[in-house]
């Protein structure tokens, strides 16, 4: 079986985010949940036009489809992309936002603490499974939340950071306390350097064509 989509390596060691996110959570979340989305995606695309697309193209091509098979494809492709983006949104060596990102945060929210409060609120109020996002449009930052496998990227929105609020992301470490998980993750391990890189990418007009 051809397997065009791969499980991207974690950007840090399994235990690097502990105690905020334990190695035990990573062992299930990355090695079981994320791996299963990749494996299922590879099975679904086998022998189809989607096998030759980039992951982002599969997500965008199947978003909003009424076809049951394409919906399943979207769910798995979206979850592969979202999880890879989530791991890169987290870091064991957090730095403060600086430069253009810091200015954009000040303009949109007043400051980092206000941004974090709004991002946490999006995560807390996402009913059921989903994601909270920091996104940018024309350099202006805003917060979004999406259910299940949905992602702002599907509509071409530039994503800066995400936090997974599916129960599997926090239940082993925080049980049902999603607000505590959000408060701890957002305060301690959010990767502002990744956000800054993504903000800078938005100003590159030929992003898709250049790849
Ligand atoms: Mn997850």
XYZ file of N, CA and C and ligand atoms in Angstrom:
634
model
N 0.844 -1.206 0.000
C 0.000 0.000 0.000
C 0.870 1.244 0.000
N 0.565 2.143 -0.908
C 1.303 3.412 -0.875
C 0.787 4.247 0.289
N 1.689 4.985 0.879
C 1.297 5.808 2.037
C 1.876 7.204 1.871
N 1.168 8.044 1.090
C 1.745 9.356 0.779
C 1.857 10.304 1.977
N 1.023 10.070 2.999
C 1.050 10.997 4.140
C 1.779 10.367 5.319
N 2.627 11.153 5.942
C 3.484 10.656 7.029
C 3.123 11.337 8.350
N 3.406 10.641 9.427
C 3.300 11.245 10.748
C 4.547 12.110 10.935
N 4.362 13.431 10.971
C 5.511 14.331 11.127
C 6.116 14.140 12.519
N 7.449 14.200 12.625
C 8.065 14.003 13.938
C 7.674 15.118 14.912
N 7.628 14.777 16.197
C 7.378 15.797 17.219
C 8.574 16.750 17.249
N 8.332 18.047 17.500
C 9.448 18.991 17.535
C 10.230 18.992 18.849
N 9.887 18.091 19.775
C 10.568 18.012 21.089
C 10.425 16.576 21.596
N 11.129 16.232 22.680
C 11.050 14.883 23.261
C 9.680 14.663 23.903
N 9.283 13.398 24.011
C 7.954 13.045 24.534
C 7.648 13.663 25.896
N 8.697 13.780 26.722
C 8.482 14.267 28.099
C 8.851 15.747 28.260
N 9.123 16.432 27.137
C 9.644 17.808 27.219
C 8.621 18.815 27.737
N 7.335 18.524 27.566
C 6.299 19.489 27.992
C 5.783 19.216 29.403
N 6.266 18.148 30.025
C 5.825 17.802 31.376
C 6.304 18.848 32.370
N 5.526 19.174 33.418
C 4.264 18.530 33.784
C 3.026 19.155 33.115
N 3.203 20.186 32.285
C 2.025 20.812 31.660
C 1.261 19.795 30.811
N 2.012 19.054 29.974
C 1.444 17.911 29.238
C 2.416 16.747 29.458
N 1.918 15.676 30.042
C 2.778 14.559 30.424
C 3.180 13.703 29.223
N 4.266 12.942 29.408
C 4.689 11.969 28.390
C 3.592 10.925 28.176
N 2.830 10.655 29.212
C 1.724 9.693 29.099
C 0.664 10.213 28.122
N 0.313 11.490 28.245
C -0.646 12.082 27.295
C -0.084 12.031 25.877
N 1.187 12.402 25.721
C 1.812 12.380 24.385
C 1.796 10.958 23.814
N 2.016 9.961 24.682
C 2.080 8.574 24.195
C 0.759 8.145 23.563
N -0.346 8.631 24.108
C -1.647 8.309 23.504
C -1.995 9.288 22.387
N -1.777 10.575 22.645
C -2.248 11.606 21.726
C -1.488 11.586 20.400
N -0.177 11.505 20.480
C 0.637 11.495 19.258
C 0.765 10.093 18.669
N 1.185 9.127 19.491
C 1.490 7.792 18.954
C 0.239 6.966 18.654
N -0.901 7.304 19.249
C -2.134 6.556 18.956
C -3.108 7.406 18.124
N -3.600 8.512 18.699
C -4.617 9.299 17.987
C -4.083 9.877 16.667
N -2.991 10.621 16.740
C -2.460 11.269 15.537
C -2.033 10.212 14.505
N -1.354 9.158 14.975
C -0.933 8.082 14.058
C -2.139 7.450 13.358
N -3.235 7.258 14.100
C -4.425 6.631 13.520
C -5.041 7.513 12.439
N -5.041 8.829 12.656
C -5.552 9.728 11.616
C -4.703 9.602 10.342
N -3.390 9.518 10.503
C -2.494 9.375 9.346
C -2.761 8.050 8.630
N -2.856 6.971 9.394
C -3.075 5.641 8.794
C -4.419 5.589 8.064
N -5.454 6.146 8.689
C -6.787 6.132 8.074
C -6.790 6.984 6.807
N -6.143 8.142 6.875
C -6.053 9.009 5.695
C -5.390 8.269 4.534
N -4.299 7.577 4.811
C -3.595 6.843 3.746
C -4.470 5.755 3.131
N -5.269 5.090 3.969
C -6.184 4.071 3.422
C -7.249 4.711 2.537
N -7.774 5.857 2.988
C -8.867 6.515 2.266
C -8.435 7.081 0.914
N -7.195 7.549 0.818
C -6.768 8.193 -0.437
C -6.220 7.201 -1.447
N -5.990 5.974 -1.018
C -5.371 4.984 -1.909
C -6.176 4.833 -3.211
N -5.497 5.019 -4.352
C -6.137 4.867 -5.643
C -7.043 6.028 -6.043
N -7.027 7.122 -5.292
C -7.867 8.275 -5.637
C -6.990 9.456 -6.057
N -7.642 10.492 -6.588
C -6.904 11.710 -6.998
C -6.249 12.395 -5.798
N -6.768 12.110 -4.590
C -6.253 12.779 -3.386
C -4.863 12.281 -2.990
N -4.491 11.085 -3.484
C -3.193 10.502 -3.113
C -2.024 11.346 -3.617
N -2.251 12.140 -4.670
C -1.170 12.945 -5.249
C -1.186 14.399 -4.781
N -2.145 14.720 -3.887
C -2.242 16.111 -3.419
C -1.396 16.315 -2.165
N -1.074 17.569 -1.903
C -0.488 17.937 -0.618
C -1.605 17.857 0.434
N -1.214 17.676 1.685
C -2.193 17.547 2.764
C -3.155 18.751 2.809
N -2.605 19.955 2.680
C -3.442 21.167 2.724
C -4.470 21.153 1.591
N -4.044 20.651 0.426
C -4.953 20.597 -0.722
C -6.083 19.604 -0.479
N -5.785 18.480 0.163
C -6.828 17.499 0.477
C -7.856 18.132 1.420
N -7.372 18.826 2.436
C -8.274 19.472 3.402
C -9.164 20.487 2.697
N -8.561 21.334 1.860
C -9.333 22.388 1.197
C -10.288 21.819 0.142
N -9.865 20.738 -0.517
C -10.704 20.155 -1.581
C -11.919 19.419 -1.024
N -11.831 18.925 0.218
C -12.927 18.130 0.780
C -13.759 18.904 1.800
N -13.320 20.119 2.169
C -14.045 20.916 3.173
C -15.455 21.212 2.691
N -16.435 20.961 3.527
C -17.821 21.275 3.202
C -18.457 20.327 2.207
N -17.782 19.242 1.844
C -18.348 18.297 0.871
C -19.575 17.595 1.448
N -20.565 17.369 0.592
C -21.784 16.657 1.012
C -21.609 15.145 0.852
N -20.530 14.746 0.182
C -20.277 13.330 -0.077
C -19.731 12.652 1.203
N -20.351 11.532 1.581
C -19.994 10.884 2.855
C -18.522 10.467 2.894
N -18.013 9.945 1.795
C -16.621 9.503 1.761
C -15.662 10.691 1.875
N -16.026 11.785 1.204
C -15.171 12.979 1.286
C -15.232 13.618 2.670
N -16.384 13.494 3.341
C -16.488 14.004 4.722
C -15.526 13.245 5.631
N -15.490 11.928 5.470
C -14.578 11.112 6.275
C -13.128 11.456 5.945
N -12.884 11.664 4.671
C -11.543 12.065 4.230
C -11.161 13.411 4.849
N -12.091 14.362 4.814
C -11.832 15.673 5.413
C -11.518 15.536 6.902
N -12.301 14.738 7.604
C -12.105 14.592 9.048
C -10.704 14.075 9.373
N -10.246 13.106 8.610
C -8.927 12.543 8.883
C -7.799 13.448 8.406
N -7.943 14.028 7.217
C -6.921 14.950 6.709
C -6.831 16.189 7.604
N -7.987 16.709 7.999
C -8.015 17.876 8.885
C -7.327 17.582 10.210
N -7.605 16.405 10.754
C -6.991 16.056 12.044
C -5.489 15.828 11.917
N -5.022 15.312 10.793
C -3.572 15.169 10.602
C -2.930 16.561 10.585
N -3.514 17.462 9.808
C -2.942 18.819 9.705
C -3.036 19.561 11.047
N -4.207 19.482 11.671
C -4.403 20.197 12.938
C -3.425 19.723 14.017
N -3.218 18.424 14.102
C -2.310 17.912 15.132
C -0.867 18.316 14.864
N -0.452 18.239 13.608
C 0.912 18.671 13.301
C 1.090 20.149 13.666
N 0.052 20.942 13.402
C 0.108 22.372 13.720
C 0.092 22.599 15.238
N -0.656 21.773 15.924
C -0.740 21.858 17.396
C 0.612 21.569 18.042
N 1.288 20.491 17.627
C 2.592 20.172 18.238
C 3.557 21.329 18.047
N 3.500 21.931 16.855
C 4.424 23.040 16.602
C 3.984 24.333 17.303
N 2.741 24.373 17.781
C 2.246 25.520 18.549
C 2.706 25.476 20.005
N 3.340 24.365 20.387
C 3.772 24.177 21.773
C 5.295 24.083 21.843
N 5.867 24.582 22.935
C 7.319 24.517 23.108
C 7.685 24.418 24.588
N 8.730 23.630 24.896
C 9.182 23.583 26.295
C 10.006 24.816 26.679
N 10.445 25.596 25.688
C 11.276 26.771 26.003
C 10.607 28.031 25.471
N 9.600 28.476 26.204
C 8.777 29.601 25.768
C 9.534 30.928 25.875
N 9.344 31.760 24.840
C 9.867 33.130 24.884
C 8.679 34.080 24.773
N 8.898 35.369 25.017
C 7.807 36.347 24.913
C 7.628 36.756 23.450
N 6.403 37.122 23.058
C 6.210 37.646 21.701
C 7.064 38.901 21.493
N 7.630 39.045 20.278
C 8.443 40.234 20.017
C 8.185 40.736 18.600
N 8.754 41.875 18.277
C 8.713 42.412 16.921
C 7.312 42.621 16.378
N 7.125 42.195 15.118
C 5.847 42.415 14.420
C 4.698 41.697 15.127
N 4.977 40.527 15.695
C 3.924 39.788 16.404
C 3.473 40.560 17.637
N 4.429 41.059 18.401
C 4.100 41.816 19.607
C 3.252 43.049 19.255
N 3.616 43.737 18.181
C 2.854 44.917 17.740
C 1.439 44.530 17.324
N 1.323 43.410 16.576
C 0.000 42.962 16.107
C -0.880 42.545 17.289
N -0.278 41.942 18.305
C -1.028 41.553 19.517
C -1.529 42.802 20.240
N -0.653 43.782 20.372
C -1.034 45.025 21.057
C -2.187 45.703 20.319
N -2.120 45.703 18.997
C -3.146 46.372 18.198
C -4.505 45.660 18.298
N -4.477 44.325 18.242
C -5.733 43.571 18.192
C -6.346 43.338 19.576
N -5.503 43.143 20.582
C -6.026 42.712 21.889
C -5.655 43.649 23.038
N -4.675 44.520 22.840
C -4.176 45.356 23.930
C -2.900 44.790 24.522
N -2.810 43.449 24.583
C -1.603 42.820 25.119
C -1.736 41.314 25.123
N -0.623 40.643 25.479
C -0.579 39.182 25.456
C -1.575 38.564 26.440
N -1.713 39.154 27.622
C -2.619 38.582 28.629
C -4.067 38.598 28.136
N -4.436 39.679 27.455
C -5.800 39.786 26.921
C -6.018 38.775 25.786
N -4.981 38.601 24.958
C -5.066 37.592 23.884
C -5.286 36.215 24.499
N -4.485 35.874 25.506
C -4.574 34.558 26.154
C -5.961 34.357 26.768
N -6.493 35.396 27.384
C -7.831 35.284 27.996
C -8.878 34.983 26.927
N -8.759 35.630 25.768
C -9.737 35.406 24.684
C -9.568 34.020 24.050
N -8.311 33.593 23.913
C -8.039 32.260 23.354
C -8.555 31.182 24.312
N -8.334 31.382 25.597
C -8.830 30.434 26.606
C -10.349 30.385 26.572
N -10.967 31.534 26.435
C -12.432 31.587 26.395
C -12.970 30.833 25.167
N -12.294 30.984 24.030
C -12.702 30.256 22.818
C -12.613 28.750 23.058
N -11.544 28.313 23.707
C -11.369 26.890 23.989
C -12.392 26.363 24.975
N -12.682 27.163 26.004
C -13.661 26.747 27.023
C -15.061 26.660 26.443
N -15.392 27.569 25.543
C -16.772 27.647 25.040
C -16.996 26.837 23.761
N -15.950 26.189 23.250
C -16.145 25.273 22.123
C -16.877 24.043 22.664
N -18.155 23.904 22.363
C -18.944 22.811 22.913
C -18.518 21.496 22.275
N -18.143 20.524 23.104
C -17.664 19.253 22.573
C -16.241 19.374 22.052
N -15.880 18.510 21.112
C -14.509 18.457 20.613
C -14.210 19.586 19.642
N -12.957 20.000 19.587
C -12.595 21.021 18.623
C -11.268 21.674 18.926
N -11.130 22.901 18.444
C -9.858 23.615 18.444
C -10.080 25.112 18.672
N -9.136 25.758 19.355
C -9.117 27.222 19.458
C -7.898 27.726 18.687
N -8.076 28.836 17.978
C -7.044 29.299 17.026
C -6.727 30.778 17.191
N -5.459 31.126 16.985
C -5.056 32.502 16.729
C -4.768 32.566 15.225
N -5.446 33.468 14.530
C -5.292 33.577 13.076
C -4.975 35.019 12.690
N -4.558 35.209 11.434
C -4.324 36.579 10.961
C -4.905 36.764 9.578
N -5.392 37.973 9.333
C -5.839 38.347 7.998
C -5.341 39.753 7.729
N -4.565 39.892 6.666
C -3.916 41.173 6.337
C -3.141 41.707 7.548
N -2.513 40.816 8.262
C -1.686 41.200 9.405
C -2.447 41.482 10.682
N -3.785 41.423 10.614
C -4.604 41.703 11.799
C -4.988 40.380 12.470
N -4.751 40.304 13.779
C -4.970 39.055 14.506
C -6.399 38.920 15.005
N -6.897 37.677 15.062
C -8.182 37.405 15.699
C -8.210 35.968 16.188
N -9.255 35.658 16.962
C -9.421 34.344 17.570
C -10.585 33.625 16.880
N -10.401 32.326 16.645
C -11.501 31.514 16.120
C -11.582 30.228 16.918
N -12.730 29.566 16.851
C -12.830 28.211 17.378
C -13.531 27.370 16.322
N -13.162 26.069 16.252
C -13.759 25.177 15.253
C -14.126 23.855 15.917
N -15.220 23.225 15.462
C -15.591 21.915 15.999
C -14.866 20.772 15.283
N -14.710 19.667 16.001
C -14.215 18.404 15.425
C -12.913 18.590 14.655
N -12.905 18.265 13.346
C -11.663 18.355 12.557
C -11.554 19.658 11.789
N -12.524 20.547 11.965
C -12.523 21.754 11.136
C -11.362 22.679 11.489
N -10.938 23.440 10.489
C -9.746 24.278 10.637
C -9.903 25.539 9.791
N -9.492 26.693 10.298
C -9.581 27.911 9.480
C -8.789 27.785 8.176
N -7.725 26.966 8.191
C -6.908 26.770 6.984
C -7.732 26.254 5.804
N -8.802 25.507 6.094
C -9.645 24.954 5.023
C -10.225 26.066 4.152
N -10.423 27.239 4.753
C -10.971 28.378 4.003
C -9.862 29.344 3.592
N -8.618 28.901 3.716
C -7.497 29.739 3.315
C -7.088 30.776 4.345
N -7.621 30.657 5.575
C -7.253 31.606 6.637
C -5.861 31.250 7.172
N -5.026 32.259 7.391
C -3.673 32.035 7.892
C -3.685 31.759 9.393
N -3.249 30.576 9.798
C -3.250 30.179 11.206
C -1.896 30.482 11.848
N -1.932 31.009 13.081
C -0.689 31.306 13.806
C -0.418 30.294 14.904
N -1.471 29.916 15.637
C -1.339 28.972 16.756
C -2.655 28.224 16.907
N -2.584 27.002 17.472
C -3.816 26.316 17.840
C -3.667 25.564 19.154
N -4.796 25.338 19.799
C -4.840 24.493 20.995
C -5.955 23.469 20.808
N -5.600 22.216 21.011
C -6.538 21.094 20.887
C -7.407 21.050 22.141
N -8.736 21.072 21.974
C -9.614 20.939 23.146
C -10.464 19.670 23.088
N -10.037 18.696 22.265
C -10.641 17.368 22.374
C -10.270 16.809 23.750
N -11.127 16.012 24.341
C -10.827 15.468 25.682
C -9.516 14.690 25.707
N -9.169 14.005 24.610
C -7.931 13.206 24.622
C -6.691 14.082 24.813
N -6.819 15.394 24.577
C -5.684 16.295 24.737
C -5.364 16.568 26.206
N -6.359 16.422 27.082
C -6.132 16.829 28.481
C -6.635 15.872 29.537
N -7.421 14.856 29.162
C -8.114 14.077 30.187
C -7.165 13.329 31.130
N -6.060 12.795 30.619
C -5.135 12.046 31.486
C -4.454 12.951 32.503
N -4.221 14.201 32.142
C -3.513 15.129 33.035
C -4.451 16.014 33.843
N -5.581 16.369 33.283
C -6.465 17.358 33.934
C -7.885 16.835 34.150
N -8.130 15.557 33.795
C -9.470 14.984 33.816
C -10.435 15.912 33.078
N -11.538 16.297 33.704
C -12.535 17.102 32.997
C -12.234 18.602 33.008
N -11.123 19.011 33.644
C -10.865 20.445 33.865
C -10.243 21.105 32.633
N -11.027 21.263 31.585
C -10.535 21.907 30.370
C -10.021 23.326 30.636
N -10.701 24.133 31.455
C -10.171 25.478 31.726
C -8.766 25.479 32.342
N -8.490 24.503 33.235
C -7.168 24.424 33.867
C -6.097 24.037 32.839
N -6.438 23.098 31.973
C -5.528 22.709 30.870
C -5.214 23.927 29.999
N -6.247 24.669 29.619
C -6.049 25.831 28.752
C -5.184 26.889 29.441
N -5.507 27.172 30.687
C -4.772 28.199 31.435
C -3.286 27.829 31.523
N -3.007 26.542 31.788
C -1.622 26.106 31.965
C -0.869 26.093 30.633
N -1.482 25.520 29.615
C -0.832 25.452 28.300
C -0.584 26.857 27.743
N -1.609 27.697 27.792
C -1.484 29.031 27.202
C -0.464 29.876 27.959
N -0.372 29.671 29.262
C 0.564 30.465 30.059
C 2.004 29.986 29.950
N 2.207 28.676 29.761
C 3.559 28.130 29.931
C 4.245 27.591 28.687
N 3.481 27.057 27.724
C 4.175 26.350 26.627
C 3.733 26.778 25.222
N 3.052 27.918 25.131
C 2.662 28.386 23.799
C 3.897 28.895 23.053
N 4.009 28.518 21.773
C 5.208 28.810 20.978
C 5.040 30.111 20.192
N 5.421 31.219 20.818
C 5.255 32.529 20.177
C 6.161 32.690 18.962
N 7.284 31.976 18.944
C 8.175 32.059 17.777
C 7.522 31.419 16.548
N 6.784 30.332 16.781
C 6.034 29.697 15.683
C 4.955 30.656 15.173
N 4.276 31.326 16.091
C 3.249 32.306 15.704
C 3.865 33.423 14.855
N 5.046 33.892 15.265
C 5.713 34.980 14.537
C 6.094 34.531 13.116
N 6.583 33.279 12.999
C 6.931 32.738 11.673
C 5.696 32.670 10.776
N 4.579 32.247 11.354
C 3.347 32.118 10.567
C 2.786 33.481 10.170
N 2.910 34.444 11.063
C 2.473 35.811 10.733
C 3.292 36.355 9.562
N 4.590 36.103 9.596
C 5.478 36.583 8.522
C 5.140 35.918 7.183
N 4.726 34.645 7.224
C 4.381 33.923 5.995
C 3.209 34.559 5.260
N 2.275 35.139 6.046
C 1.076 35.694 5.415
C 1.433 36.817 4.442
N 2.534 37.496 4.693
C 2.901 38.620 3.829
C 3.669 38.155 2.585
N 3.842 36.826 2.434
C 4.476 36.286 1.238
C 3.386 35.919 0.238
N 3.147 36.743 -0.794
C 1.974 36.556 -1.648
C 1.975 35.279 -2.478
N 3.158 34.739 -2.816
C 3.183 33.553 -3.680
C 3.462 32.285 -2.878
N 2.936 32.268 -1.665
C 3.202 31.138 -0.764
C 2.911 29.780 -1.385
N 1.702 29.631 -1.949
C 1.306 28.320 -2.475
C 2.131 27.969 -3.722
N 2.311 28.934 -4.605
C 3.017 28.692 -5.857
C 4.495 28.402 -5.640
N 5.037 28.919 -4.556
C 6.481 28.780 -4.319
C 6.836 27.396 -3.789
N 5.866 26.646 -3.300
C 6.162 25.351 -2.682
C 6.444 24.258 -3.711
Mn -6.060 15.698 19.463
